[in-house]
Structure formats: C-alpha cells, structure tokens
PDB file of C-alpha atoms in Angstrom:
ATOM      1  CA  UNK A 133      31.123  91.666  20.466  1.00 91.00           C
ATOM      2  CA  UNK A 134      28.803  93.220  18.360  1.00 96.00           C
ATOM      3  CA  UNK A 135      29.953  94.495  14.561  1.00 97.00           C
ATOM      4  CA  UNK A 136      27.980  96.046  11.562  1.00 97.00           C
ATOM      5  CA  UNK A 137      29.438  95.006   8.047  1.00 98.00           C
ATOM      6  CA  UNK A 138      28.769  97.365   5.918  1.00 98.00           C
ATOM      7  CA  UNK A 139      27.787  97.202   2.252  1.00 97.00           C
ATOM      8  CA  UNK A 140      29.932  98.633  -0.641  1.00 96.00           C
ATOM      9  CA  UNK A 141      29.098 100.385  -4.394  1.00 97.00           C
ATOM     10  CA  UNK A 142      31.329 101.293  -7.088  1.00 96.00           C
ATOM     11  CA  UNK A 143      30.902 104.528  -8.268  1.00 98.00           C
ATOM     12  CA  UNK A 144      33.474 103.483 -11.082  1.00 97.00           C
ATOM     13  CA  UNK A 145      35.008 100.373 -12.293  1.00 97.00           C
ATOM     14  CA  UNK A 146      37.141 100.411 -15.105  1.00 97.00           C
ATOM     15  CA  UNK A 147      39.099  96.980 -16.334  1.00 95.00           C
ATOM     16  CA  UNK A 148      42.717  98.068 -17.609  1.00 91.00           C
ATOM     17  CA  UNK A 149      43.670  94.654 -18.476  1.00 85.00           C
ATOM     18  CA  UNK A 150      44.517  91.132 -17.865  1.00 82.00           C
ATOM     19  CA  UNK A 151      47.461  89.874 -15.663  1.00 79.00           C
ATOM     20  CA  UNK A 152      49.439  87.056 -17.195  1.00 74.00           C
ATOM     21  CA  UNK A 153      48.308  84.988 -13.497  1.00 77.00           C
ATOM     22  CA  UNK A 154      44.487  85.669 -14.979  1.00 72.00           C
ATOM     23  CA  UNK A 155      43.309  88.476 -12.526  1.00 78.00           C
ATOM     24  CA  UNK A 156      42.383  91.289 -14.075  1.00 85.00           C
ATOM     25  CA  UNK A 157      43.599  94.957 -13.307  1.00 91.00           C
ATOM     26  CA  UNK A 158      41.194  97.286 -12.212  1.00 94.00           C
ATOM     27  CA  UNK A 159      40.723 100.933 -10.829  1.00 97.00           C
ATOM     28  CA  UNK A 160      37.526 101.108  -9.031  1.00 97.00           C
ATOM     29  CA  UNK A 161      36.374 104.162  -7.033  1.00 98.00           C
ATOM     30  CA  UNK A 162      34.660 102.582  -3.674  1.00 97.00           C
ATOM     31  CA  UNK A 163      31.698 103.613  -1.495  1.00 98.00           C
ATOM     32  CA  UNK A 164      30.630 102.089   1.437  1.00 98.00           C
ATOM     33  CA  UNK A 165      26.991 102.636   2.225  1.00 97.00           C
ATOM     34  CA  UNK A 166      25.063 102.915   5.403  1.00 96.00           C
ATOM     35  CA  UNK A 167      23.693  99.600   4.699  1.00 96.00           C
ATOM     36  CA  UNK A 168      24.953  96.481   6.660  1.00 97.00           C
ATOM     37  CA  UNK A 169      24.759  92.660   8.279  1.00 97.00           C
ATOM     38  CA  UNK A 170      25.338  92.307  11.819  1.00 98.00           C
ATOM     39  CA  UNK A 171      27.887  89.740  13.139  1.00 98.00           C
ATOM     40  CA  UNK A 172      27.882  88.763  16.882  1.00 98.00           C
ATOM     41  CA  UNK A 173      30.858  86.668  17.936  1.00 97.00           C
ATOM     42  CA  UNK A 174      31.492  85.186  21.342  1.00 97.00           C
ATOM     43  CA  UNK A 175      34.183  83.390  23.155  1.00 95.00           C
ATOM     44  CA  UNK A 176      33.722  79.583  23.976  1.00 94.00           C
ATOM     45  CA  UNK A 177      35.146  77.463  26.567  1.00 91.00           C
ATOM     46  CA  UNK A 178      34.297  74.839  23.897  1.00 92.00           C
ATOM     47  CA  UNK A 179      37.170  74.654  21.077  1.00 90.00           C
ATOM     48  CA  UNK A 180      36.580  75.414  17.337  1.00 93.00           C
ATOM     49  CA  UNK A 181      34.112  77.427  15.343  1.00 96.00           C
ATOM     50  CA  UNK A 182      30.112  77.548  15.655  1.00 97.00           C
ATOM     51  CA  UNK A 183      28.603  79.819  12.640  1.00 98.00           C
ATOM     52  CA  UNK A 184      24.741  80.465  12.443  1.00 97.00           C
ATOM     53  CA  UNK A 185      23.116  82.142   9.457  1.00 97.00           C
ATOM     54  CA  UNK A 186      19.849  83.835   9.691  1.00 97.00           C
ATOM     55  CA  UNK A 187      19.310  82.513   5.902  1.00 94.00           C
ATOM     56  CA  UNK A 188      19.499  78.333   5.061  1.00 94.00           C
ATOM     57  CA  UNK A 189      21.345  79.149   1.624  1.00 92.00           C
ATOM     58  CA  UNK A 190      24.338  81.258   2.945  1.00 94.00           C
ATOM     59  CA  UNK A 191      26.997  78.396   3.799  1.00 95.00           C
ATOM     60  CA  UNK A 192      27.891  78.560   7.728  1.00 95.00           C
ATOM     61  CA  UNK A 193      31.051  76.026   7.294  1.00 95.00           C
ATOM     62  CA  UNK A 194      34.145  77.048   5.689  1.00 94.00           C
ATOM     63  CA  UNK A 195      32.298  78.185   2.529  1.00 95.00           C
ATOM     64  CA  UNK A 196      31.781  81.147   4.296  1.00 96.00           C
ATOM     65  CA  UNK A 197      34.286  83.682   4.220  1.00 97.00           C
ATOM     66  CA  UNK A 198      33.247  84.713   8.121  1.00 98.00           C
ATOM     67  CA  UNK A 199      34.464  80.893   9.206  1.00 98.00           C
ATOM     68  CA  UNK A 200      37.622  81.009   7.198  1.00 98.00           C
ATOM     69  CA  UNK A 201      38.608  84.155   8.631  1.00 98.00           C
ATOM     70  CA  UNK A 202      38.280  83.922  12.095  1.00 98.00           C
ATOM     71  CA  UNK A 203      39.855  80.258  11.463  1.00 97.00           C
ATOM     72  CA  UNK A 204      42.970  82.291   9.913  1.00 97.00           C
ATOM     73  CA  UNK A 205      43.232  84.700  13.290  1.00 97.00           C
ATOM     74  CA  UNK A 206      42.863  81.002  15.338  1.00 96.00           C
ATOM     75  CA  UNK A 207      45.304  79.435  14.098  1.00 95.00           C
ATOM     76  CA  UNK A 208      47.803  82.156  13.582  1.00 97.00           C
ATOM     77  CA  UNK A 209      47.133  83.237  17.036  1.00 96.00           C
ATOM     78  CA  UNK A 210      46.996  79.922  18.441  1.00 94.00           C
ATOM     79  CA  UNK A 211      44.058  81.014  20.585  1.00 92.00           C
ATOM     80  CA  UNK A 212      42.738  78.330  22.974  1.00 86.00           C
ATOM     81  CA  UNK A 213      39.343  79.154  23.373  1.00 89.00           C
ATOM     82  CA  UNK A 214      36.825  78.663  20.639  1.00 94.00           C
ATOM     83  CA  UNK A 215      34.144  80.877  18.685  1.00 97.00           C
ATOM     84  CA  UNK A 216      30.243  81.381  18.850  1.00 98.00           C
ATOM     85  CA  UNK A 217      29.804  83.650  15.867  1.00 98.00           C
ATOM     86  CA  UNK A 218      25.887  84.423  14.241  1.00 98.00           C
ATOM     87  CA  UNK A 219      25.605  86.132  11.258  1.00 98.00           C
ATOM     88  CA  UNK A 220      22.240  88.295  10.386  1.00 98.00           C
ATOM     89  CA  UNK A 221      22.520  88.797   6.965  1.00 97.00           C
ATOM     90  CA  UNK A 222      20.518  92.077   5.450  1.00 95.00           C
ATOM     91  CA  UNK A 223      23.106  93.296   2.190  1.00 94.00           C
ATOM     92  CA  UNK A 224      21.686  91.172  -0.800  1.00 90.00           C
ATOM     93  CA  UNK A 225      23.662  88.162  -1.445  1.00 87.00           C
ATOM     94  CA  UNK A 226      25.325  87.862  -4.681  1.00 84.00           C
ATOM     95  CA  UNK A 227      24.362  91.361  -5.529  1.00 87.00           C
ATOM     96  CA  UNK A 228      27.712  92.838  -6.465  1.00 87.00           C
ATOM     97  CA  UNK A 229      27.832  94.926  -2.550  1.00 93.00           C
ATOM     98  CA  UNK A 230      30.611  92.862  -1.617  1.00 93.00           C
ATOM     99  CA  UNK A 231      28.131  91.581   1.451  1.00 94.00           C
ATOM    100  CA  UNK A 232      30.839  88.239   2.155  1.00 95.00           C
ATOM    101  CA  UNK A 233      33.576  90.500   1.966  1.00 96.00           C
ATOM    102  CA  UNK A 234      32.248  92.781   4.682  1.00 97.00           C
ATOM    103  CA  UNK A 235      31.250  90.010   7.090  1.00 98.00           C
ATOM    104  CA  UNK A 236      35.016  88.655   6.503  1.00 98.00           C
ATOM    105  CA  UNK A 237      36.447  92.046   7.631  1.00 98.00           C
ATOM    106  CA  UNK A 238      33.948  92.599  10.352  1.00 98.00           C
ATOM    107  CA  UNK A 239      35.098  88.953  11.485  1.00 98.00           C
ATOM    108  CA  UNK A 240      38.849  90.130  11.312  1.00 98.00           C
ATOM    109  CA  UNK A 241      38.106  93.640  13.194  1.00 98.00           C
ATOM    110  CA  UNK A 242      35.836  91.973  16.091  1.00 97.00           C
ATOM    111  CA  UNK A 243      38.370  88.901  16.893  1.00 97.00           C
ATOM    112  CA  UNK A 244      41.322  91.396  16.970  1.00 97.00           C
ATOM    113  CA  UNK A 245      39.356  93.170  19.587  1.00 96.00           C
ATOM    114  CA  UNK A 246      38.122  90.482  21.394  1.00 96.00           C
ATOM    115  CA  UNK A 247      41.002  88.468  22.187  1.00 95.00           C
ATOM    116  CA  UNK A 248      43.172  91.949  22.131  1.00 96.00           C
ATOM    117  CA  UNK A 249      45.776  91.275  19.522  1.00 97.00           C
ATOM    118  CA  UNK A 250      46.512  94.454  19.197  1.00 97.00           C
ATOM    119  CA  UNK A 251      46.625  94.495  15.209  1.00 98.00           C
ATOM    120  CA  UNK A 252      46.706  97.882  13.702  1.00 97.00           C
ATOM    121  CA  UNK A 253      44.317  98.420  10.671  1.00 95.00           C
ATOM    122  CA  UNK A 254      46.742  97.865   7.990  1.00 95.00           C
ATOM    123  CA  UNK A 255      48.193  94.459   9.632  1.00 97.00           C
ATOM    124  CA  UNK A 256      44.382  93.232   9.610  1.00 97.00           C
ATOM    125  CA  UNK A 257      44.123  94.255   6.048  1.00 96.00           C
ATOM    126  CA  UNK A 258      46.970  92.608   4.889  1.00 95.00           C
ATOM    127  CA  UNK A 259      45.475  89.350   6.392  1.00 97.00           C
ATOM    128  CA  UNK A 260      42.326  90.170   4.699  1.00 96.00           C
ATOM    129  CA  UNK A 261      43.707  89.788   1.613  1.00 94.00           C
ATOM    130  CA  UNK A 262      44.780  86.028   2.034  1.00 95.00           C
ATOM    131  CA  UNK A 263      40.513  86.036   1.930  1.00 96.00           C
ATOM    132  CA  UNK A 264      39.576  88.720  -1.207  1.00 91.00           C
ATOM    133  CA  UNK A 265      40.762  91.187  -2.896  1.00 89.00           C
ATOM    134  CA  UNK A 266      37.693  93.490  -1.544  1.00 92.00           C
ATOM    135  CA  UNK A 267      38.234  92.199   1.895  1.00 96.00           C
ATOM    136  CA  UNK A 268      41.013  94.957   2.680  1.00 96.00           C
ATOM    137  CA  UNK A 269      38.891  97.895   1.288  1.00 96.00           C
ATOM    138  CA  UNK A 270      35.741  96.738   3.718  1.00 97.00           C
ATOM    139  CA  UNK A 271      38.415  97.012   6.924  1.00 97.00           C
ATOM    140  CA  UNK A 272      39.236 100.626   5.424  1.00 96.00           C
ATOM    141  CA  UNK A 273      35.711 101.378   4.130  1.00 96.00           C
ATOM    142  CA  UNK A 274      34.633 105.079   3.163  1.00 97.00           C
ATOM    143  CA  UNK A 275      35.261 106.323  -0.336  1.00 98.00           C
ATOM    144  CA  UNK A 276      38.802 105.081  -1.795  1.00 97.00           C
ATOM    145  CA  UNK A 277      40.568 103.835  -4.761  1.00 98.00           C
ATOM    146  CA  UNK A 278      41.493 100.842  -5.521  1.00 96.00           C
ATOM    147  CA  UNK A 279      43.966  99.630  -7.817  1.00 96.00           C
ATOM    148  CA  UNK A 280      45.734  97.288  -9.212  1.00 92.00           C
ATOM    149  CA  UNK A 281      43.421  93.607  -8.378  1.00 86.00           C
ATOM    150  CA  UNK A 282      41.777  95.904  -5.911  1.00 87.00           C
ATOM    151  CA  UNK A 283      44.307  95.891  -3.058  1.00 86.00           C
ATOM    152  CA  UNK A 284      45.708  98.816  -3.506  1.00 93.00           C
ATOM    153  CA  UNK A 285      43.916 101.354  -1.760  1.00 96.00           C
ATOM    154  CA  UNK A 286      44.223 104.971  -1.655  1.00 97.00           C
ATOM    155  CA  UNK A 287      41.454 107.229   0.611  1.00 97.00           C
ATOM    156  CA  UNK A 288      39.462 109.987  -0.966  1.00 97.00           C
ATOM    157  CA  UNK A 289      37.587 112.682  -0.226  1.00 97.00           C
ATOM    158  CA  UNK A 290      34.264 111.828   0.865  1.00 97.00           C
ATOM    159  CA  UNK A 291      31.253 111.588  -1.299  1.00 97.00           C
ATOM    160  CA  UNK A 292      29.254 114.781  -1.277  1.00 97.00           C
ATOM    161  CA  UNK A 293      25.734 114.142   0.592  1.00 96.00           C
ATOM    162  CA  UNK A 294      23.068 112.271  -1.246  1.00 98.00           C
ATOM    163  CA  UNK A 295      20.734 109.380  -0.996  1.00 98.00           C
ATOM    164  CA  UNK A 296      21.518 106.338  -2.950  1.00 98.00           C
ATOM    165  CA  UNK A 297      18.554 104.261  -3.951  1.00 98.00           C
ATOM    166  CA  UNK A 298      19.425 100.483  -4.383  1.00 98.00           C
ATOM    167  CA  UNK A 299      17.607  98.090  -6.431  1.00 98.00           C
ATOM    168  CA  UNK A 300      18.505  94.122  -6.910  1.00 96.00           C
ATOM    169  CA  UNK A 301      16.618  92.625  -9.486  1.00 97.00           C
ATOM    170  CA  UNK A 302      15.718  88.553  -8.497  1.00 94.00           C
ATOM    171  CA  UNK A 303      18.605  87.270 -10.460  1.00 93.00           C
ATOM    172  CA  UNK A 304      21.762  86.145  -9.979  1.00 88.00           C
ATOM    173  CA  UNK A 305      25.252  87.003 -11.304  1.00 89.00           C
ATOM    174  CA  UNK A 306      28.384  84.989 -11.762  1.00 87.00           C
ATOM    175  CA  UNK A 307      31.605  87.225 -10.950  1.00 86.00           C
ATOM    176  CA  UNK A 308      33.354  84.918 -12.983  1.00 88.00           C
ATOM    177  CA  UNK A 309      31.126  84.806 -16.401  1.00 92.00           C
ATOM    178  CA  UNK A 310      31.522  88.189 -16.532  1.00 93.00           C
ATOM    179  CA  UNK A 311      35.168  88.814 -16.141  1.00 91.00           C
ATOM    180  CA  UNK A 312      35.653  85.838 -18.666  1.00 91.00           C
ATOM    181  CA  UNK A 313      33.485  87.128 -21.222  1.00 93.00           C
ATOM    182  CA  UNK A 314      34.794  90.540 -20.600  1.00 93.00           C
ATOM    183  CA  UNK A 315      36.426  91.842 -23.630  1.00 91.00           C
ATOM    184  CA  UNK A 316      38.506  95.105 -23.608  1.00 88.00           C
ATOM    185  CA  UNK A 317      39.413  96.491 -26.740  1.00 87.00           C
ATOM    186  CA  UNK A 318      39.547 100.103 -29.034  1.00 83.00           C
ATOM    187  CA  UNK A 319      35.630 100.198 -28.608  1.00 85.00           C
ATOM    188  CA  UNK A 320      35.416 100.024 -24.489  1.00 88.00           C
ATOM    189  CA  UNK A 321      34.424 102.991 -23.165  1.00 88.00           C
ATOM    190  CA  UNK A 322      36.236 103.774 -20.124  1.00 92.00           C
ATOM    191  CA  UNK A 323      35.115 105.694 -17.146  1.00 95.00           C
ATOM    192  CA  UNK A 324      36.828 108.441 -16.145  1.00 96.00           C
ATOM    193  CA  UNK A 325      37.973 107.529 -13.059  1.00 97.00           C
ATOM    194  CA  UNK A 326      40.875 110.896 -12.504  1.00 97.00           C
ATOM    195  CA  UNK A 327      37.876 112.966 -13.266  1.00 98.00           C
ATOM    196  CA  UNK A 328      35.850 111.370 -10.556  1.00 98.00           C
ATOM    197  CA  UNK A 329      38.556 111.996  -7.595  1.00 98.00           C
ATOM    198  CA  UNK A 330      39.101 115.703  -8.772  1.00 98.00           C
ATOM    199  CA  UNK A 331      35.123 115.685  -8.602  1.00 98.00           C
ATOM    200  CA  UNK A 332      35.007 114.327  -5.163  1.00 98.00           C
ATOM    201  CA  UNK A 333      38.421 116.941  -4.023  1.00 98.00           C
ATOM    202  CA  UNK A 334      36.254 119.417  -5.115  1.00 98.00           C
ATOM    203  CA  UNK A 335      32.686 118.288  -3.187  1.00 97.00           C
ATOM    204  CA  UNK A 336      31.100 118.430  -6.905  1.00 98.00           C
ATOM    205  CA  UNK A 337      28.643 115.581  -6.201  1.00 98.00           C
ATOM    206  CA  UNK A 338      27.498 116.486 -10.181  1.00 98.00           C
ATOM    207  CA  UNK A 339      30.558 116.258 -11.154  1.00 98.00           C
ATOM    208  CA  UNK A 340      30.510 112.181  -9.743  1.00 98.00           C
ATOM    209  CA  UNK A 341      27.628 111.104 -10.706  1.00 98.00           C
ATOM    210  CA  UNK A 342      28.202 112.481 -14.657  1.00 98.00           C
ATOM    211  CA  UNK A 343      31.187 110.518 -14.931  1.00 97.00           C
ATOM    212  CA  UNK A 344      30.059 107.479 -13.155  1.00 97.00           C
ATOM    213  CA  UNK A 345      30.793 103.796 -15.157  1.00 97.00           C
ATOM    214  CA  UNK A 346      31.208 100.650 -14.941  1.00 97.00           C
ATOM    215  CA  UNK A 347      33.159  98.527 -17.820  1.00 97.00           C
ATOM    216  CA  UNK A 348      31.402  95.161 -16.634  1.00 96.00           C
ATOM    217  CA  UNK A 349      27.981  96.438 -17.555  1.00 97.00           C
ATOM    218  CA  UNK A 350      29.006  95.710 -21.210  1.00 95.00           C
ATOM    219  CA  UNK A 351      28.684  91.944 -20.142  1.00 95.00           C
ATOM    220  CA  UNK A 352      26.036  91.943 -17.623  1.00 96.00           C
ATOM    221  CA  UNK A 353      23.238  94.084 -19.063  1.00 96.00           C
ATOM    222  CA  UNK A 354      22.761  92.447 -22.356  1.00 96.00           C
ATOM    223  CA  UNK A 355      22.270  88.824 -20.297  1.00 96.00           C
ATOM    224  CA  UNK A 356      20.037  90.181 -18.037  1.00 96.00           C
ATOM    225  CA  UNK A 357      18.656  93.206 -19.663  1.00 97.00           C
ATOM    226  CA  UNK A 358      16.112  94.249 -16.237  1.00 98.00           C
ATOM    227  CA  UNK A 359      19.477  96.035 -15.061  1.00 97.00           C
ATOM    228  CA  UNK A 360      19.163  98.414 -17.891  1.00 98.00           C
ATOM    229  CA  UNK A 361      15.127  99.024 -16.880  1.00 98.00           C
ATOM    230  CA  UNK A 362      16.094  99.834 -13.426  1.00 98.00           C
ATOM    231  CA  UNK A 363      18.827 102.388 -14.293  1.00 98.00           C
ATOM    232  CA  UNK A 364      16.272 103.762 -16.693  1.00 98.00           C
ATOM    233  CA  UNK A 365      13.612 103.895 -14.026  1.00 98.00           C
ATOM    234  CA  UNK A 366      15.810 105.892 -11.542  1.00 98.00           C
ATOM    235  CA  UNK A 367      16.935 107.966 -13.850  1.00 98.00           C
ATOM    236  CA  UNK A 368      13.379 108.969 -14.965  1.00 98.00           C
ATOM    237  CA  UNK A 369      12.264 109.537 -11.381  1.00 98.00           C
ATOM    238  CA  UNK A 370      15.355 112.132 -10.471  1.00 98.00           C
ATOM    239  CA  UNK A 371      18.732 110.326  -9.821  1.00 98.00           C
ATOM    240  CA  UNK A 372      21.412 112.502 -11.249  1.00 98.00           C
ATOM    241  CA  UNK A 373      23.006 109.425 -12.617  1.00 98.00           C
ATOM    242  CA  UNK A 374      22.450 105.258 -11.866  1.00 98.00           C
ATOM    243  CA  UNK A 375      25.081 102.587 -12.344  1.00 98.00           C
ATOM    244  CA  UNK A 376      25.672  98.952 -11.910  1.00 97.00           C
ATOM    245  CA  UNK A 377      27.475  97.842  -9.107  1.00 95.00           C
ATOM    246  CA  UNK A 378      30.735  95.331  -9.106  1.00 93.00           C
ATOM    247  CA  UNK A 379      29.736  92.617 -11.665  1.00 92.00           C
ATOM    248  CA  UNK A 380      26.345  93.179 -10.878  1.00 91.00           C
ATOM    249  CA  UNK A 381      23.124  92.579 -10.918  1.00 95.00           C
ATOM    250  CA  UNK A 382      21.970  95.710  -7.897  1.00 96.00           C
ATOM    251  CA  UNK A 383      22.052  98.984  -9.538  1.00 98.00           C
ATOM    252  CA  UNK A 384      22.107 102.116  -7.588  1.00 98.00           C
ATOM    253  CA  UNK A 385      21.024 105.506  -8.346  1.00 98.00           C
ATOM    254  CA  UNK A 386      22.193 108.880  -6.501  1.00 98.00           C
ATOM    255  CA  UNK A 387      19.616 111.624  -5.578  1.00 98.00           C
ATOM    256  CA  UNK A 388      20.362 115.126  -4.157  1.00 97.00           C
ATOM    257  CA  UNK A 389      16.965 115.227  -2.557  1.00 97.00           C
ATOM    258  CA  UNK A 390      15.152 112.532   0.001  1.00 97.00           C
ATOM    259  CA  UNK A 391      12.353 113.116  -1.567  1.00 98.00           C
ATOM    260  CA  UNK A 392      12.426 112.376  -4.804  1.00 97.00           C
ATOM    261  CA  UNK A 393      15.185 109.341  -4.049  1.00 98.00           C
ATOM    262  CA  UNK A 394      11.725 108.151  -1.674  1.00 98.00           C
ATOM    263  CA  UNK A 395       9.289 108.578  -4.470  1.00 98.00           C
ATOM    264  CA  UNK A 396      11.627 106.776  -6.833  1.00 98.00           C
ATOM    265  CA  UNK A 397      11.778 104.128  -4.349  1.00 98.00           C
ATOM    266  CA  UNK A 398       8.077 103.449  -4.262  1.00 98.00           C
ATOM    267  CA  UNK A 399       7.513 103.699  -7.924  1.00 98.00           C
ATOM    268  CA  UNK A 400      10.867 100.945  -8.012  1.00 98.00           C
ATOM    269  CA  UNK A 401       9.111  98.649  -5.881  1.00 98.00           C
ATOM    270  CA  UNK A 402       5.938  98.878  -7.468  1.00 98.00           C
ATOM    271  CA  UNK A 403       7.684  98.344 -11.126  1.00 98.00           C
ATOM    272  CA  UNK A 404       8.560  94.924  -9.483  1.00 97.00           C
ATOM    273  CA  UNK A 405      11.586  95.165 -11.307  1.00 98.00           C
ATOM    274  CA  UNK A 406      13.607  94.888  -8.169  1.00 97.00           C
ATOM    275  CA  UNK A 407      13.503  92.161  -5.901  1.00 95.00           C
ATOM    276  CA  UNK A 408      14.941  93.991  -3.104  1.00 95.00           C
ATOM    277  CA  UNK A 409      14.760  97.887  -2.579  1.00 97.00           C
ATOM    278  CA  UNK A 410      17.098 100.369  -0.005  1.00 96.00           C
ATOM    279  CA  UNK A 411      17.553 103.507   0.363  1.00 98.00           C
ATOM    280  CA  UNK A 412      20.843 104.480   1.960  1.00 97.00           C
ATOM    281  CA  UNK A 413      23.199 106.811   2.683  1.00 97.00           C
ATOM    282  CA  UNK A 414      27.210 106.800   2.415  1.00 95.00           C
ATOM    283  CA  UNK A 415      29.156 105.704   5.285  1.00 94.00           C
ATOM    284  CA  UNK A 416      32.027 107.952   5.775  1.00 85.00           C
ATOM    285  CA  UNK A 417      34.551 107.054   8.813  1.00 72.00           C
ATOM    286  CA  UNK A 418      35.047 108.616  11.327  1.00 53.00           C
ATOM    287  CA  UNK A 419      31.218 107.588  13.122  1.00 43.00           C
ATOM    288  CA  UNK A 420      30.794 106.327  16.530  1.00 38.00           C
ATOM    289  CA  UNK A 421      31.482 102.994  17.604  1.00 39.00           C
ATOM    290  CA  UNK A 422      28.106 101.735  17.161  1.00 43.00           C
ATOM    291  CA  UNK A 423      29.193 102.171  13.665  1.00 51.00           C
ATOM    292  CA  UNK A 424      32.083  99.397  14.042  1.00 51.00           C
TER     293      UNK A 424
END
C-alpha cells in the first residue's frame, strides 16, 4: 500500500482564548497543498512494527506519530500479522505544515484499507484525534474550518486557483513557546476569518488572500525576524498576500500567475533566506487515487 501525506497551510489562524485544561481555542481556515511524504506499509508474517525513515533525525520508534498510530489500529483491531512501514519524508519537518500529522492520517487511511476494516472517514478521524488535534483535518484534507482545539471541522469551498510559493527559513520553532508566550488582549489584531469563507463561497481568491492572518506571528516573527524578510520578499516579487503558517517558521505566499510565483521562487532561493523552497498547488478532494 502506497499513500501520499499531504502537507497543510493556514490561510488564517486566529487564537480566541485559553481553555481552563490549557489548550487554546482556535478558528483556523485549512489548506492542504499538493505537497506530500510518501508512506509505504506492508503486511508481515513477523509480529509488531518495523518503521524506516529516509532522514536519521525523524524518530522511527514510538516518537513518531506514524508508529503510534498504526500501533492504535493493532491493538484495537487485534490484528495478528505485523507491519513493514517506510516513511520518505519531503514536507519540512518542524515547519508549521503539519508534515507528522499527515503521515499519522495517511498511516490510519492505508491500515484501514489494508487489513479491510471497513472504517468510514469520520470513524478514522475520530481515532485520529487520540494522536493530534490536526490529525483529523489531514484524513479530511481540502480547504475547511476548524474550530474549537482544531477538531471541529467544517468543509469549504475550495480555494480559487493559484500557486503558493513556500519558503522555510533554517530554523526551528517550538509549538509550545509560542502558544505560551502568546498573549491575547484589546491590542491583537484578529483575522477575519467569516470574511475569508464568504471570500472563498464566492471564488474571490482577492478577497482570501487580503484578509489572510495569523495571530501567532505576533510571537514568532519578532524571535526570528527572517520570517518577516521572506513575507516581504514575496510580496515584492507579486504574491497577492504571504503569511506564516501554524506556529511557524515556513511562510507561504499566493500568486495568481505561474510565472511570477516561479520568478519569485528563484529570486527566494537566491536571497538564501529560505532553507527550503516549493512551489505548490492546493489539493482539493475529489483527485484520483494516486492522490490517496
């Protein structure tokens, strides 16, 4: 069994507040992108779970959230046999694309099939939760909201066509030092997050990208100020609008033309700013199986 995991962006993230059980309350608007790792699992006569990684600093034990969920389908399932699984990882790790989250639901989606379970989309993302709260939006993908710790999910139109230009920046970013030096009060500027789903109703890809934000950037860019840079830079070389994504540190910026969004890609890379450097396109479901 063969499965792409495909990467995710936020074209909004807004923090409403703070639960009294420390999560925070969010409303995100969610993109997946045609950008993905590929997961190849494989029944075994021999019992348990072999993981391979393609790179020696992604965990392959149970610090990897592919190994703890296909051990939560084998042990729920009580299925006898055991697991090859290799992991080729491409989505920038750490990057705010939700890249672990992906492979987890990719995991979830290719075990159901291969053993025939016969679990429907929304009983696999209810067990994806038990792993992350983005886990359940990478089963769904496409363009959604998501509410409340980001389990509740809602599908929306789809993101008008564009090319989305992704930079990561060699640093590193700590989901948690940003959410705990996160502070919402009278001076946060808020996205506007309504205005963004009667944009995308209406096919007004303008009408996205002016109202993209992203709360969290008021943590992450003055620590590691090269985000800002690379949002200027894309802006400067024709993206309608560029944003942070998740906690950060990869920025993405939208273009209505592949040619500018490729010319801005080569000026990116020769900034050095970035690290890494994409260009994608959104995934929207409904694709071919290949696509799975």
């Amino acid at each position: 069994m063969k499965l792409k995991a495909f990467a995710k962006i936020n074209l909004g993230l807004d923090v409403i507040g703070r639960r009294e059980d420390g999560y925070h309350q969010v409303r995100m608007i969610m993109q997946t992108i045609r950008m993905f790792d590929q997961l190849e699992i494989e029944k075994s006569r021999k019992p348990g779970i072999r993981l391979s990684v393609n790179l020696p600093y992604v965990p392959a034990d149970a610090g990897n959230l592919v190994y703890r969920a296909a051990s939560l389908m084998m042990e729920e399932f009580s299925l006898p046999q055991g697991l090859d699984i290799r992991l080729n990882k491409f989505i920038p790790v750490a990057a705010g694309m939700a890249g672990g989250s992906s492979d987890a639901a990719a995991a979830l989606v290719g075990i159901n099939r291969l053993f025939g379970l016969g679990l429907s989309r929304g009983e696999l993302m209810e067990r994806g939760l038990k792993l992350g709260a983005d886990v359940p939006y990478c089963i769904m993908r496409g363009t959604a909201l998501a509410e409340g710790i980001g389990e509740k999910l809602t599908r929306l139109s789809p993101l008008p066509p564009c090319y989305i230009l992704i930079g990561k920046p060699g640093v590193s970013v700590s989901t948690k030092y940003v959410y705990t030096n996160l502070k919402l009060d009278e001076t946060t500027v808020h996205p506007d997050i309504d205005g963004m789903v009667a944009a995308l109703k209406a096919g007004d890809l303008t009408g996205v990208t002016e109202k993209m934000g992203n709360v969290l950037e008021s943590v992450t860019i003055p620590r590691y100020p090269v985000i800002e840079k690379i949002k200027d830079l894309m802006k400067e070389t024709g993206a309608l609008n560029a944003l942070m994504s998740g906690s950060g540190p990869t920025v993405f910026g939208i273009f209505d033309d592949r040619e500018k969004a490729r010319q801005a890609q080569q000026r990116l890379r020769e900034s050095r700013l970035a690290r890494q450097v994409f260009l994608a396109e959104a995934f929207h479901n409904g694709g071919t199986e290949d696509d799975q």
